XYZ file of C-alpha atoms in Angstrom:
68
model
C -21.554 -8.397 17.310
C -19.805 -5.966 19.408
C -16.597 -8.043 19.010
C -16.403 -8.276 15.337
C -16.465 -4.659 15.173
C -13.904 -4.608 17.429
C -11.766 -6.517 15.629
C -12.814 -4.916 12.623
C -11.625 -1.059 14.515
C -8.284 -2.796 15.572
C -7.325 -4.349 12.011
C -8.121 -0.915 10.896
C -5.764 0.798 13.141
C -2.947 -1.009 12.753
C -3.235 -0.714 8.838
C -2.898 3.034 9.723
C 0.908 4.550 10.254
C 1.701 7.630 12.801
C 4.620 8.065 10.427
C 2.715 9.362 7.175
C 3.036 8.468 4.260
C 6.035 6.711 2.705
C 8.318 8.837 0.493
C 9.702 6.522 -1.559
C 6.826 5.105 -3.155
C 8.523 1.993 -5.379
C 10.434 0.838 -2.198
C 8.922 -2.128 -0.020
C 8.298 -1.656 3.348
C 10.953 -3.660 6.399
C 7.784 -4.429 7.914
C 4.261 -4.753 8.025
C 2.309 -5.183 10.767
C -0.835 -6.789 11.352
C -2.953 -7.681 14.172
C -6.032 -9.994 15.159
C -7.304 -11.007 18.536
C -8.262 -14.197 18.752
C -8.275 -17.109 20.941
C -6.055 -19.589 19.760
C -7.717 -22.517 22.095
C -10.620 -22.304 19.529
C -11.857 -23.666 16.364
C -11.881 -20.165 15.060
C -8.883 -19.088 16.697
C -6.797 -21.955 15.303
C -7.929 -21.315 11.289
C -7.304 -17.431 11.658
C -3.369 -18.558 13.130
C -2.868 -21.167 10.313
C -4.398 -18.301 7.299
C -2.342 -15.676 9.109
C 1.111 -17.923 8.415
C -0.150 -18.677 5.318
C -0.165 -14.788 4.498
C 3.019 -14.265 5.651
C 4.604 -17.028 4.074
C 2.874 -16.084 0.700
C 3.777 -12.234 1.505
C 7.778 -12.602 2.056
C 8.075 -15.446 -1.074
C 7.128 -13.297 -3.540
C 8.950 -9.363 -3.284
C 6.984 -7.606 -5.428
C 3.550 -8.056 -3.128
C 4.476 -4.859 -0.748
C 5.609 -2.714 -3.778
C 3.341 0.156 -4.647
């Protein structure tokens, strides 16, 4: 249980930016970053890589995902 709310804390943190908040608010970000550890050599480590492609695949095909 500990782990999972480790994760949990560390996908929160790296939603979170040291640079504030974006000025231009209709402009999509260069990049996003995102951030799960996992170990790939497992059954639950190889779904979470194949969903995470899958996000960032369906992320970058479409433009207007990132816009706010």
């Amino acid at each position: 249980m500990r782990l999972f709310w480790t994760l949990i804390l560390v996908v929160l943190y790296n939603g979170c930016s040291s640079e504030g908040v974006n000025s231009t608010l209709s402009a999509r970000p260069k990049v996003v970053n995102i951030g799960c550890m996992v170990y790939f050599n497992t059954l639950v480590g190889k779904v979470t890589k194949v969903a995470a492609e899958a996000v960032v695949e369906d992320i970058n095909s479409n433009p207007d995902v990132l816009v706010l």
